[in-house]
Structure formats: C-alpha cells, structure tokens
Tab-separated table of C-alpha atoms in Angstrom:
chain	number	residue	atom	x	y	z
U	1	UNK	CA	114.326	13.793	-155.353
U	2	UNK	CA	115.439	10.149	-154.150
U	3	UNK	CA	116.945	10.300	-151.106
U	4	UNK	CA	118.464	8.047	-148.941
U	5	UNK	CA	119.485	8.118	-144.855
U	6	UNK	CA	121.941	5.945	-144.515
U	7	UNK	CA	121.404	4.357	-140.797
U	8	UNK	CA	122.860	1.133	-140.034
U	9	UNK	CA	122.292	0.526	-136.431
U	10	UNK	CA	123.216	-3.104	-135.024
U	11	UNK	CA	123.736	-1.992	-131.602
U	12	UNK	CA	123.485	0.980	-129.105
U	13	UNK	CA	126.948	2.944	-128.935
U	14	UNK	CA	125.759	4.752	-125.720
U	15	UNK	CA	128.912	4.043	-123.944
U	16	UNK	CA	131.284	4.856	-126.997
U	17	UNK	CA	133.605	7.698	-126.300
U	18	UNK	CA	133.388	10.438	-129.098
U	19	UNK	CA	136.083	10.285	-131.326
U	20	UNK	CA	137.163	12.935	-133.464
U	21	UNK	CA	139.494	11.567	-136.392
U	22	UNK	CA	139.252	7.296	-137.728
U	23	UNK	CA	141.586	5.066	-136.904
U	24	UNK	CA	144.968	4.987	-139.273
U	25	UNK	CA	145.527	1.973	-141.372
U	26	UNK	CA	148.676	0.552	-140.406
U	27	UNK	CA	150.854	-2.516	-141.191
U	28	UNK	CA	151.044	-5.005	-138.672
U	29	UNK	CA	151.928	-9.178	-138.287
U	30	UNK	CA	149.195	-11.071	-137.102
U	31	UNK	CA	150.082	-13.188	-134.013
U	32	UNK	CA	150.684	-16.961	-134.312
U	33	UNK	CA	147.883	-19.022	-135.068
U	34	UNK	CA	145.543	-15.969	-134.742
U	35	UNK	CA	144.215	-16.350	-138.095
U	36	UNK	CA	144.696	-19.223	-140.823
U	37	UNK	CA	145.415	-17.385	-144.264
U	38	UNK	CA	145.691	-19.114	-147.362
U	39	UNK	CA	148.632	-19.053	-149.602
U	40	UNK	CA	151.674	-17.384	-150.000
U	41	UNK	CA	152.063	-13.420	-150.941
U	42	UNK	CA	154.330	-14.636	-153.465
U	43	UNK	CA	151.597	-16.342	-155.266
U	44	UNK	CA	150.161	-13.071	-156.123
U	45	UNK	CA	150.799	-11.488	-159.456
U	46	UNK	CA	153.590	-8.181	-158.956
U	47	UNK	CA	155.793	-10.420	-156.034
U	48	UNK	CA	158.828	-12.410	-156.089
U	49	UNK	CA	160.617	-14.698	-153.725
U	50	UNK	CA	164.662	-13.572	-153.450
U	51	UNK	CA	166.856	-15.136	-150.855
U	52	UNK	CA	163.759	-17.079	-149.289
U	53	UNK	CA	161.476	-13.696	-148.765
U	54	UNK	CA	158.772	-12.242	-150.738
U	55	UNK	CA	159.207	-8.574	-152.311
U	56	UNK	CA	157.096	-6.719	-154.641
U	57	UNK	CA	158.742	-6.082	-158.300
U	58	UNK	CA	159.267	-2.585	-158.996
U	59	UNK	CA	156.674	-1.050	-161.897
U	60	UNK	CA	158.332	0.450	-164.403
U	61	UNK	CA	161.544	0.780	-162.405
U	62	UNK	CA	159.472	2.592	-159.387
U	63	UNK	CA	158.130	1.706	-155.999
U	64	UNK	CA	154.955	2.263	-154.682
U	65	UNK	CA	154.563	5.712	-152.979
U	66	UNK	CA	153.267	4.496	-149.513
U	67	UNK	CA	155.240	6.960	-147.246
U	68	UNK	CA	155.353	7.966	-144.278
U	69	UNK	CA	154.480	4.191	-143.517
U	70	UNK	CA	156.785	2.430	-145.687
U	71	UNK	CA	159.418	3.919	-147.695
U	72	UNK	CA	160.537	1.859	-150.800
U	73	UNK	CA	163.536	1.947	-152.860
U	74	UNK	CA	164.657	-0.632	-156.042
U	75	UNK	CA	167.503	-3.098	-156.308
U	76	UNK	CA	168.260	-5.411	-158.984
U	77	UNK	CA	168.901	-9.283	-157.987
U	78	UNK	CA	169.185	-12.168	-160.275
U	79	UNK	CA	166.822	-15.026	-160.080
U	80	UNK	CA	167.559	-18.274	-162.188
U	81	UNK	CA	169.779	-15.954	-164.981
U	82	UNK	CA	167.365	-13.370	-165.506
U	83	UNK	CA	167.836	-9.578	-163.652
U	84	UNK	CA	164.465	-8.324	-161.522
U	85	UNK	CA	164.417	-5.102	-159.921
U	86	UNK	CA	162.549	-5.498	-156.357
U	87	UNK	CA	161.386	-3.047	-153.874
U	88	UNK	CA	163.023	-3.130	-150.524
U	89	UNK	CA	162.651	-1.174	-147.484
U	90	UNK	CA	165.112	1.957	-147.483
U	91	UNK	CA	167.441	2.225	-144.892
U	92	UNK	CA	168.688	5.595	-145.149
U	93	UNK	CA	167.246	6.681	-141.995
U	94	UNK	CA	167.826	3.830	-139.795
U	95	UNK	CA	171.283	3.345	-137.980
U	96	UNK	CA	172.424	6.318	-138.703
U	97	UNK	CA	174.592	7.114	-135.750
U	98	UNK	CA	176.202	3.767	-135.528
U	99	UNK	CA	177.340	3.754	-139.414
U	100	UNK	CA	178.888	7.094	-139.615
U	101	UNK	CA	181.450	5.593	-141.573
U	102	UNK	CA	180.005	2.765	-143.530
U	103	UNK	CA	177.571	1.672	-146.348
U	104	UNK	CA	174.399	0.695	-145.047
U	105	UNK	CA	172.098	-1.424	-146.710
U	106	UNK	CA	169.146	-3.846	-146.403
U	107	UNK	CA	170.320	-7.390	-146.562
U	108	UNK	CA	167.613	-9.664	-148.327
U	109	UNK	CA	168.706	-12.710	-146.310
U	110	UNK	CA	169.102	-11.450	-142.592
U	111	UNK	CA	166.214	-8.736	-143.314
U	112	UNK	CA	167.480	-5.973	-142.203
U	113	UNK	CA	169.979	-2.988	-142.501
U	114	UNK	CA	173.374	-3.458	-142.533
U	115	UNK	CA	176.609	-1.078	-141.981
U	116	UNK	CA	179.287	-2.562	-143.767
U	117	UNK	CA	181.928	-0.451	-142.161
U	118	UNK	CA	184.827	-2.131	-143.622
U	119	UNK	CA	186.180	-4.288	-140.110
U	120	UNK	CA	182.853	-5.682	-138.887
U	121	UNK	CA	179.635	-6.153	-140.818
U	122	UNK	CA	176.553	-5.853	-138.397
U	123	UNK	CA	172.822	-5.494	-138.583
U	124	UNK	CA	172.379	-2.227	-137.246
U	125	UNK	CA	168.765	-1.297	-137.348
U	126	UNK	CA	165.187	-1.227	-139.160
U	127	UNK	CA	163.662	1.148	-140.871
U	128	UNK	CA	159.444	2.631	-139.961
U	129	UNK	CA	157.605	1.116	-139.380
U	130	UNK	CA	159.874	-1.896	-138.690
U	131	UNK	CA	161.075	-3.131	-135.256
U	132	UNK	CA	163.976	-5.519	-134.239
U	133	UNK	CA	162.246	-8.601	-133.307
U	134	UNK	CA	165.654	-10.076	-131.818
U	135	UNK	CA	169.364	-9.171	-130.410
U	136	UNK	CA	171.744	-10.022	-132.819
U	137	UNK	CA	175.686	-9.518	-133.018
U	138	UNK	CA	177.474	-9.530	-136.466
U	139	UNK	CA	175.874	-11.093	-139.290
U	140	UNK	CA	174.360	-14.836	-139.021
U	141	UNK	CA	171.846	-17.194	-140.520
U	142	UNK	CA	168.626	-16.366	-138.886
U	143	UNK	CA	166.486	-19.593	-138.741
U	144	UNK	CA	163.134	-20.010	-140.044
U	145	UNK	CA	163.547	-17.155	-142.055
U	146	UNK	CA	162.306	-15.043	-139.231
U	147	UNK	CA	164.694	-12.002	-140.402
U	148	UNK	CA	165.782	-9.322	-138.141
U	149	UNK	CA	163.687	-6.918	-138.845
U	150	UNK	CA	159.836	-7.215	-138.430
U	151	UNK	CA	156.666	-5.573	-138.426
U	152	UNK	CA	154.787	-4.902	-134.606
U	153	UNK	CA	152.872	-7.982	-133.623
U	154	UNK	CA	148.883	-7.639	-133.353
U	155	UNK	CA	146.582	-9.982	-132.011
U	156	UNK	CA	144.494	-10.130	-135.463
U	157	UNK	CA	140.493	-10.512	-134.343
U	158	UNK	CA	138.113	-12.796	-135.834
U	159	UNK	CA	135.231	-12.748	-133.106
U	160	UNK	CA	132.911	-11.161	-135.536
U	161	UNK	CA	131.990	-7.641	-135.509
U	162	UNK	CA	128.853	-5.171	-134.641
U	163	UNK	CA	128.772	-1.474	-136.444
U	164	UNK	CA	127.563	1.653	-137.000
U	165	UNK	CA	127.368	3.543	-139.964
U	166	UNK	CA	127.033	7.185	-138.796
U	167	UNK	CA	123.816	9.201	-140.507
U	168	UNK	CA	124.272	10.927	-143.843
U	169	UNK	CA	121.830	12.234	-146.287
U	170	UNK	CA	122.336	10.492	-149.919
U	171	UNK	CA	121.487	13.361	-152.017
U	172	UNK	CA	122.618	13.149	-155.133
U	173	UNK	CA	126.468	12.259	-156.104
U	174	UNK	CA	128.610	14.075	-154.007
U	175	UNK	CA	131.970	12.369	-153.115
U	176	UNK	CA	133.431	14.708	-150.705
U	177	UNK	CA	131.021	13.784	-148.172
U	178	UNK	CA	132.810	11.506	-145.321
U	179	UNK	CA	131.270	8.328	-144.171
U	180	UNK	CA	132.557	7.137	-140.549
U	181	UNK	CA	132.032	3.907	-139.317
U	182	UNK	CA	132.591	2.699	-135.506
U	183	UNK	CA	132.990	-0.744	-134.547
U	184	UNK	CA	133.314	-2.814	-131.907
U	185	UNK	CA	133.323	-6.744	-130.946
U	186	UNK	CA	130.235	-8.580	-131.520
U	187	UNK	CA	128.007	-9.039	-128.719
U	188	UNK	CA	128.936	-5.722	-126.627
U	189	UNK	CA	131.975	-5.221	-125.060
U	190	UNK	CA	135.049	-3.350	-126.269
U	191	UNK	CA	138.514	-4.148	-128.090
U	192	UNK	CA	141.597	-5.145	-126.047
U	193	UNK	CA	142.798	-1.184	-126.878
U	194	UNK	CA	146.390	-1.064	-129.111
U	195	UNK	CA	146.188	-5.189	-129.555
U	196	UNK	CA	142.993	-6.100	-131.420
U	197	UNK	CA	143.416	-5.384	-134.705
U	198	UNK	CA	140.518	-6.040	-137.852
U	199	UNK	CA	142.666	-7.476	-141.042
U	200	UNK	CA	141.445	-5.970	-144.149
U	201	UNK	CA	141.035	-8.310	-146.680
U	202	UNK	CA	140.257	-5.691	-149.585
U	203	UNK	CA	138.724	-1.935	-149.620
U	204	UNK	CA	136.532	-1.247	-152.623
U	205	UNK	CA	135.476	1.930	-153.546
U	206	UNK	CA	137.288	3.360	-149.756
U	207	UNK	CA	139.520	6.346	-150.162
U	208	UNK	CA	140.528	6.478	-146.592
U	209	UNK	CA	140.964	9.830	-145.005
U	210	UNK	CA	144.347	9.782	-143.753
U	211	UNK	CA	145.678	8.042	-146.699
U	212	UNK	CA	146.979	4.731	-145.883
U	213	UNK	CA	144.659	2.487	-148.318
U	214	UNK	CA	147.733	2.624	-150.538
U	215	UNK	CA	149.589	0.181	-147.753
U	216	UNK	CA	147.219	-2.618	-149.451
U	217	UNK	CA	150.147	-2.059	-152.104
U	218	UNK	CA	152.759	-3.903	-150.165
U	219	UNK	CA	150.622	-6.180	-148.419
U	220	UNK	CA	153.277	-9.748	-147.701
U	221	UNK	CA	156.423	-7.762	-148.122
U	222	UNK	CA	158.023	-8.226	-144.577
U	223	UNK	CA	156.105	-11.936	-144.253
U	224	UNK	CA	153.140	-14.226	-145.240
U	225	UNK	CA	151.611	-13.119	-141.630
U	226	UNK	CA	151.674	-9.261	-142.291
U	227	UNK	CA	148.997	-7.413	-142.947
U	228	UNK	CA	147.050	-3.828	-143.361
U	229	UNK	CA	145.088	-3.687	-140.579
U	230	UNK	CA	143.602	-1.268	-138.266
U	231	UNK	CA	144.319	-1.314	-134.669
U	232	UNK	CA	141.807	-0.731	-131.613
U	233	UNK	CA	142.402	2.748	-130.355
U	234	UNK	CA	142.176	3.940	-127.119
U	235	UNK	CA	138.885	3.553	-126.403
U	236	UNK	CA	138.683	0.356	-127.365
U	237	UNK	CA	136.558	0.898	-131.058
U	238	UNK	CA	137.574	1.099	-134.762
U	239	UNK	CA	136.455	4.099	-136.671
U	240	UNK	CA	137.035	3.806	-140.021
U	241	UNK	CA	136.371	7.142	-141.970
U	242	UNK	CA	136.879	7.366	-145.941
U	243	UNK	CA	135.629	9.095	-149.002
U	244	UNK	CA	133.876	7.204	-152.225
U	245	UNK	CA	132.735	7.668	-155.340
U	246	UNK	CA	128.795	7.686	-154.162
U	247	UNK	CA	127.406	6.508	-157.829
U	248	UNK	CA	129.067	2.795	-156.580
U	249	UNK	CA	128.577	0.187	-153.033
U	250	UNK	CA	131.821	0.818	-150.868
U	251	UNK	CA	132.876	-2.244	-149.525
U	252	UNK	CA	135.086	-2.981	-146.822
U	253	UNK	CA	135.657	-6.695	-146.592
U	254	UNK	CA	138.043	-8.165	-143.453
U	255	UNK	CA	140.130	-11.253	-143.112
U	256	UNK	CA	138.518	-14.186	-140.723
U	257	UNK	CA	135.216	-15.704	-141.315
U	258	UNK	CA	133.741	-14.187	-138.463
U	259	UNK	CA	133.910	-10.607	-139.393
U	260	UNK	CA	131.484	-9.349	-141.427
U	261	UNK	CA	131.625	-7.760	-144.530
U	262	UNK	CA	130.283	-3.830	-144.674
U	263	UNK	CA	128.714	-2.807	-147.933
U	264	UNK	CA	127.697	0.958	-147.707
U	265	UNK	CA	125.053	0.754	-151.021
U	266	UNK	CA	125.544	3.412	-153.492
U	267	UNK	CA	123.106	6.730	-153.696
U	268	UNK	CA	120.359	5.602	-155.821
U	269	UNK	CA	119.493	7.636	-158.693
U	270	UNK	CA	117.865	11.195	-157.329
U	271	UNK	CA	114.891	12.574	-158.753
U	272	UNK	CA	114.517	16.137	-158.356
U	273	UNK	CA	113.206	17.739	-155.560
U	274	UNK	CA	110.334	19.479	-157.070
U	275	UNK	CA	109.621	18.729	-160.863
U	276	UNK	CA	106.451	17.823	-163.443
U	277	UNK	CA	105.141	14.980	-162.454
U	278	UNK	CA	102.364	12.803	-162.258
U	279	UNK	CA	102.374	12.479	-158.018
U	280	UNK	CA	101.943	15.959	-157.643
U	281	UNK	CA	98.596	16.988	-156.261
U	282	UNK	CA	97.702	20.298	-158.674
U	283	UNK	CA	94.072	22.094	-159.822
U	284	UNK	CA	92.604	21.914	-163.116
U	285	UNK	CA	95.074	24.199	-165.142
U	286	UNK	CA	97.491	21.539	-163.999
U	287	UNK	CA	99.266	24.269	-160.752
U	288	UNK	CA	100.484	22.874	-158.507
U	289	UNK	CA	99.454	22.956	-154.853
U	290	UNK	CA	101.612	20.025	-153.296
U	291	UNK	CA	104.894	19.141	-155.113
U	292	UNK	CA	105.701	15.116	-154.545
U	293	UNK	CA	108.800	13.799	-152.998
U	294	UNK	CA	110.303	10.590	-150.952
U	295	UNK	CA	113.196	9.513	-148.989
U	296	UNK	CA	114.774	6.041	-148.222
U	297	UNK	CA	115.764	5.596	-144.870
U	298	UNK	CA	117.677	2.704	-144.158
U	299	UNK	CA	118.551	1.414	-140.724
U	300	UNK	CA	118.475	-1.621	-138.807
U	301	UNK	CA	115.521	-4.084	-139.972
U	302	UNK	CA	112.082	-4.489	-138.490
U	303	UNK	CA	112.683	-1.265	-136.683
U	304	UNK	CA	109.846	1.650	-136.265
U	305	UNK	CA	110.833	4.590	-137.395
U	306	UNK	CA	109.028	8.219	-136.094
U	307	UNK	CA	109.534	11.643	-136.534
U	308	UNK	CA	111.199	13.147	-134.343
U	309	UNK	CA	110.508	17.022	-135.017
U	310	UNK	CA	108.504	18.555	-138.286
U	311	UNK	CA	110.037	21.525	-137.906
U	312	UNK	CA	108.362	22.810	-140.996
U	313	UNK	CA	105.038	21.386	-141.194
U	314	UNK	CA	104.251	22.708	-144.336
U	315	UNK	CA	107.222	20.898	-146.148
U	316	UNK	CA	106.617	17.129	-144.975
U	317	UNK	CA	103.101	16.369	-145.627
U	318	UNK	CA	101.514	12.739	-145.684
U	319	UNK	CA	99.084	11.565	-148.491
U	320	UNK	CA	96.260	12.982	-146.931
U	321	UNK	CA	98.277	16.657	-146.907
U	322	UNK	CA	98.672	16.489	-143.146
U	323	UNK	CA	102.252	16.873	-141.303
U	324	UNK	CA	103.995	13.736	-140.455
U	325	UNK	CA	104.403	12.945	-137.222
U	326	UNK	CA	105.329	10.318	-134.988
U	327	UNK	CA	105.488	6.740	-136.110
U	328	UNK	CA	105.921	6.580	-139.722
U	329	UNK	CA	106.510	2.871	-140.677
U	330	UNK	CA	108.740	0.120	-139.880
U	331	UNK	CA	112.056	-1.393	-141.962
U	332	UNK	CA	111.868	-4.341	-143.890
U	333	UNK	CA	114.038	-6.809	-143.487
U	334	UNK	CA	117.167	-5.195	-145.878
U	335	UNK	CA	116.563	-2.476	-143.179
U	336	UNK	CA	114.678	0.050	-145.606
U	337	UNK	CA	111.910	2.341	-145.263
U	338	UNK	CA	110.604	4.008	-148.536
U	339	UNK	CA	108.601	7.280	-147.601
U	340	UNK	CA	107.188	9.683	-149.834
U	341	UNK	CA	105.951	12.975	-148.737
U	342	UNK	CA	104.151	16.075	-150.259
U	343	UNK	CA	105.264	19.813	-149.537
U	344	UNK	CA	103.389	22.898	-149.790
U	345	UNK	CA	104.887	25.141	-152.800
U	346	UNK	CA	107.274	27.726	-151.176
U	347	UNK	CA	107.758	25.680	-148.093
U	348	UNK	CA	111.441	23.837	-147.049
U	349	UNK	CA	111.584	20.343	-145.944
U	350	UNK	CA	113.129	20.484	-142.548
U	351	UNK	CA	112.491	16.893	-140.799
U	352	UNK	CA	114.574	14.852	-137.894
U	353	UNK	CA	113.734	11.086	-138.247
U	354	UNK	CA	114.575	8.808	-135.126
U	355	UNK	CA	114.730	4.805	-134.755
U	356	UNK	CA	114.532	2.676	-131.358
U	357	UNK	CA	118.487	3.320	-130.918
U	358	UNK	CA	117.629	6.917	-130.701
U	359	UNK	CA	119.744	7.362	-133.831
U	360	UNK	CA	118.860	10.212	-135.810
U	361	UNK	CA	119.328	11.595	-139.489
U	362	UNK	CA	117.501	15.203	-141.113
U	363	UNK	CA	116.503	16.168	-144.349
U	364	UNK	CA	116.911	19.780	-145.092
U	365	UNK	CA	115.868	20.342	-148.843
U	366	UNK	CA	113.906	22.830	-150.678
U	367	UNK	CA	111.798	23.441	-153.704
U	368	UNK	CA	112.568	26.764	-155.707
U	369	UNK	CA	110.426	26.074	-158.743
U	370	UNK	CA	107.053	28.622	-159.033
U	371	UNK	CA	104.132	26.523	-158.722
U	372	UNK	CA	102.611	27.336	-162.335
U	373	UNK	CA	105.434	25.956	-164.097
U	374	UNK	CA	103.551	22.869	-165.015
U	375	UNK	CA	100.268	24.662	-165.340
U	376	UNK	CA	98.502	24.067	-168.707
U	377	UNK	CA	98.755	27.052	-171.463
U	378	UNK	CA	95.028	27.949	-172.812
U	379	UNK	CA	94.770	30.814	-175.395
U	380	UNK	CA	92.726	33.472	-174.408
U	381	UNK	CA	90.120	34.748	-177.327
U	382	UNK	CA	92.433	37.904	-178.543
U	383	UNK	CA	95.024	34.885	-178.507
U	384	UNK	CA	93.188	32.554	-180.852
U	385	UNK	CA	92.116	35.610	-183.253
U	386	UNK	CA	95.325	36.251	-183.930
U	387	UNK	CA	96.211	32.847	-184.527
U	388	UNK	CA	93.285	32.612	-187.070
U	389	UNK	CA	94.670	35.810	-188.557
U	390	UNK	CA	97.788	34.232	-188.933
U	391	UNK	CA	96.392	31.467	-190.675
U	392	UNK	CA	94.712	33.118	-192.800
U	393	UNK	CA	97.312	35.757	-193.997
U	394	UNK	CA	99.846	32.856	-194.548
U	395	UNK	CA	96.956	30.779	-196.962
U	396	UNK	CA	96.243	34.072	-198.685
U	397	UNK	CA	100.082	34.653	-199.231
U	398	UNK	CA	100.391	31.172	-200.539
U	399	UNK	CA	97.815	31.476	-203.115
U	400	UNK	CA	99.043	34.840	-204.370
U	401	UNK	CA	102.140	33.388	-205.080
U	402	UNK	CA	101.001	30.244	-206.889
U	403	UNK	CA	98.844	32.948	-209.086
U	404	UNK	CA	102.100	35.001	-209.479
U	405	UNK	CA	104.258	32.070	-210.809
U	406	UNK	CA	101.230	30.711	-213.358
U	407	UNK	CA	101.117	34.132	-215.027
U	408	UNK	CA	104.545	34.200	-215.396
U	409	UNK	CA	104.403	30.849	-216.936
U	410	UNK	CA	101.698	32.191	-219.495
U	411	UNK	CA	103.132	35.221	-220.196
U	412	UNK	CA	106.179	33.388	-220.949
C-alpha cells in the first residue's frame, strides 16, 4: 500500500509548550493600517449596504447558523423601492436589565441595540461577541460610520509565518483522522499572546474542530476591517486543528502577502499492503517469500531521513532483504522521500522514521494474505487424466447425439 508521512518541518518547536486543544476561530477587526485589504464586503455576492453598513441577505428567509459566536436574526428594510430581508445581530440577550420595560432592537444606523422604552431612546448594549467601542448617551449620529457596537480589535500579522504539520500516517481515506498544525512568527520567536492574530483569507477542504469555519459566513458584517481570524494563545503559537476529506489538498490560505499559504496534499491513491504483484520477490511456483511495499515520507527538503527503531526486522526489509536501518535517503526538494520496502510473509511492519528536527512518524501495518495465494496452479497427473477423461466423454456424447438425430431424420 501507498503510504504517506506527512512531516512538514520548517523549524524546531523545542521550546513550544504542549497544547492540548487548537486555537478557536474567532471574529475580530484588524487594527488600523495593519493590513491593506481590497474592496468592500459589500462587493461580494449575498451582502447589501443599508443605512451606510454592510449586512448579509438572508437565504431563503434564514440566517446563517454561526452560534455561539454570532447569533443572527432577519429584518426587512427597503432599498431604492424594493423590500430585502437582512441578517442582523440579535439583541435579545444584550441589555437586558436596563430595558425591562422597553423594545429593544438593533439600530442599522447607530449599530447597536436599542431600548426604546417609550421616554428616552438609548443604545443600551451589544450583543457576543460585540463590544462597545465608545460611551454614548441617547441616540446620535456616530461619525465615520464607526457604529456603537464593534468587534475586539486585533493586531492582524503579516510578518510571514514558520509551521509544523504534526506526523500522521496517510493510509488510505480516512477523514476522521485530525491534522494539527502549530505556528509561530517567521524567523523564531513567539506571537505577542491574545494580540497577534493570522487573518484567514479562505479554508478549503478544513472542517475545523471546534466548529467556527462557518464564521467565514459573515465575514464584513460589523465592518470592511473585520475578519475570521485566529488569535495567538497563551503561549504565544497558533494551532490550528481540523478534519478533511483526505481524497482532496486542504488548504488554508491567510490574508497579507507575507504569510504563507499551507497546502496539506491529499492521500495519494493506496495500493494494498500485500497483493499480486510483479515487485514481489517469490520461487518458481510464483509463492511468495517477500511481499513488496513503499511509503512516502514527506518532510522538510534536502533533509536525511534514518530509522529510528526496526522494531520488527522481519517486516521492513531493503532490496537486498536486509532490515533497514539508519540513514535511508534524503528529501527532494518538494520535501519527499519515496521508500519501498519488502516484508517477510507473516511478519508486521513496525518502523519509527526520524529527520534532523528529531521529528518522528511510525508505520504500523500488516500483511494477512497466505503466501501461496499468487502461487501458480499445475495439475498433478491424476488431475490431467481426468481432464482427458472429461474430454473425451463430452466428444463421445457429442457424436452419439449427432448419430441419434440423423437416424431420426432417416427413419422419418
């Protein structure tokens, strides 16, 4: 079977604090002048502008489900004679001691919720994962169209990036396997913790384990400088952990020119671990005696790659039938090793593979097929004597009929 070790090393992580869950996608406004975007959110098909701000048009009269982040709810405005129903933030939990006795609502213009308690009007509060960005009495014209309400500021990075793709075996399409990847600034170093934040630009093929991917949704909502992002965490790193569909590349891509896009390439297509074919080393009659197999092992280029421990000798054999061990080749320049390997029939592959980094990956895989199931089938001589009989009863038979039906035909 094809396998691949997925190893992407740029840089030693000896100082990184283990980490036990990835970093939450969040919503967050990039800092002024942090990064240059182009365009406006409202230039993207499914948004609106109303009352000088950008909101996403409801689907089919719904929302998008993006809770417990962002919780949506419709209202119908009318733009230049014609009705749209928008999405706005729902302010049902917010202010909810101070409007007792009121309507609250989110006001388009002053962006933010409202009690409308029948004497006095006033901007009362935001709803998660807003925050009031300024002190305001009863309701004014807010200038620049900052609004009251706002997403948490973040200081949005574009340094360029170094990461890690933790080891994992790709053997064979399995999706619920979790890929985790760790990064930190470019160069060494360390994120300013809770400010730097990496921008995602788009996830492809990312289904991120704690479920926030679907905040892409609602991307430019609360402002042209918002964004799904995820922010350092305490020590300093971004771990990004996500399922994918393994048959396709995952690609994370990030806003900034700096920061490099990660492309995590798909599992290739896996031969079997044992099977009938021409590699195998076998005897005359075609049985096996060493079934044929390889692994890909990619990691960072032009690196030399050993084994660290055969622990089955037996089951990770080189071409010349002797165990593997120590160095074993070096990456090209994509950062891939191609390795193939013989095992002894009835014998497990159980191998630990190491680069410079001291980053390691195993293969654990077995064989289960009998080694004569390729083997060639010869009659023996009682075997070909009945055959012959055979033959010959089923020639006789035809001729006695054919001399059945021509009497028949005479006597008729």
């Amino acid at each position: 079977m094809r396998r691949i070790l997925i190893l992407l090393t740029l840089f030693t992580f000896s100082d990184l604090v283990p980490v036990t869950a990835g970093t939450p996608g969040m919503l967050i406004r990039c800092r002024q002048n942090a990064l240059q975007f182009l365009g406006e959110p409202c230039d993207m098909p499914g948004f609106i502008t109303y009352e000088g701000h950008c909101y996403p048009l409801a689907d089919a009269g719904m929302c998008p489900e993006v809770p417990p982040f962002v919780s949506l709810v419709t209202m119908d405005v009318m733009i230049d004679g014609e009705t749209f129903t928008i999405c706005i933030p729902d302010c049902s939990l917010a202010c909810a001691e101070s409007c007792e006795d009121g309507t609250l609502f989110w006001d388009p213009v002053e962006q933010g919720c409202v009690c409308d308690d029948d004497v006095d009007p006033f901007l009362c509060g935001c709803p998660a994962p807003l925050v009031e960005t300024i002190a305001i009495g009863p309701l004014a014209n807010i200038i620049d169209g900052m609004g009251y309400c706002s997403l948490p500021e973040q200081d949005c990075y574009n340094l360029g990036i170094d990461y890690v793709v933790e080891p994992f075996i790709c053997d064979g399409p399995n999706p619920s396997d979790t890929i985790t990847i760790t990064i930190k600034p470019a160069g060494g170093g360390i994120f300013n913790p809770f400010e730097d934040a990496l921008t995602i630009e788009d996830l492809q093929n990312c289904e991120l384990i704690d479920g926030t991917g679907e905040l892409l949704t609602v991307v430019g909502l609360f402002g042209e400088d918002d964004r799904f992002a995820f922010v350092a965490d305490e020590n300093g790193c971004i771990v990004i952990e996500f399922i994918r569909d393994p048959t396709q590349d995952a690609i994370i891509s990030f806003l900034g020119e700096n920061n490099e896009t990660i492309v995590i390439p798909a599992c290739p297509r896996a031969f079997d671990p044992c099977s009938c074919r021409d590699e195998n080393i076998t005897d005359p009659d075609n049985i096996v005696l060493y079934w044929y197999d390889e692994l890909t092992f990619t990691g960072t280029p032009n690196s030399l790659i050993s084994v660290q421990s055969n622990n089955i000798p037996e089951g990770f054999l080189d071409n010349l039938q002797s165990p593997y061990a120590g160095p074993i080749g070096t990456t090209d320049a994509m950062g891939l090793l191609n390795v193939p390997f013989f095992r002894t029939p009835g014998f497990d592959t159980d191998v630990v593979l190491v680069d410079p980094n001291n980053m390691t990956a195993t293969l654990n895989s077995s064989c289960g097929l009998p080694a004569n199931i390729c083997a060639r089938i010869v009659p023996t001589l009682g075997e070909w004597s009945i055959i012959v009989l055979a033959l010959i009863l089923m020639i006789l038979g035809v001729t006695s009929f054919h001399a059945i039906q021509k009497r028949a035909v005479l006597n008729g």
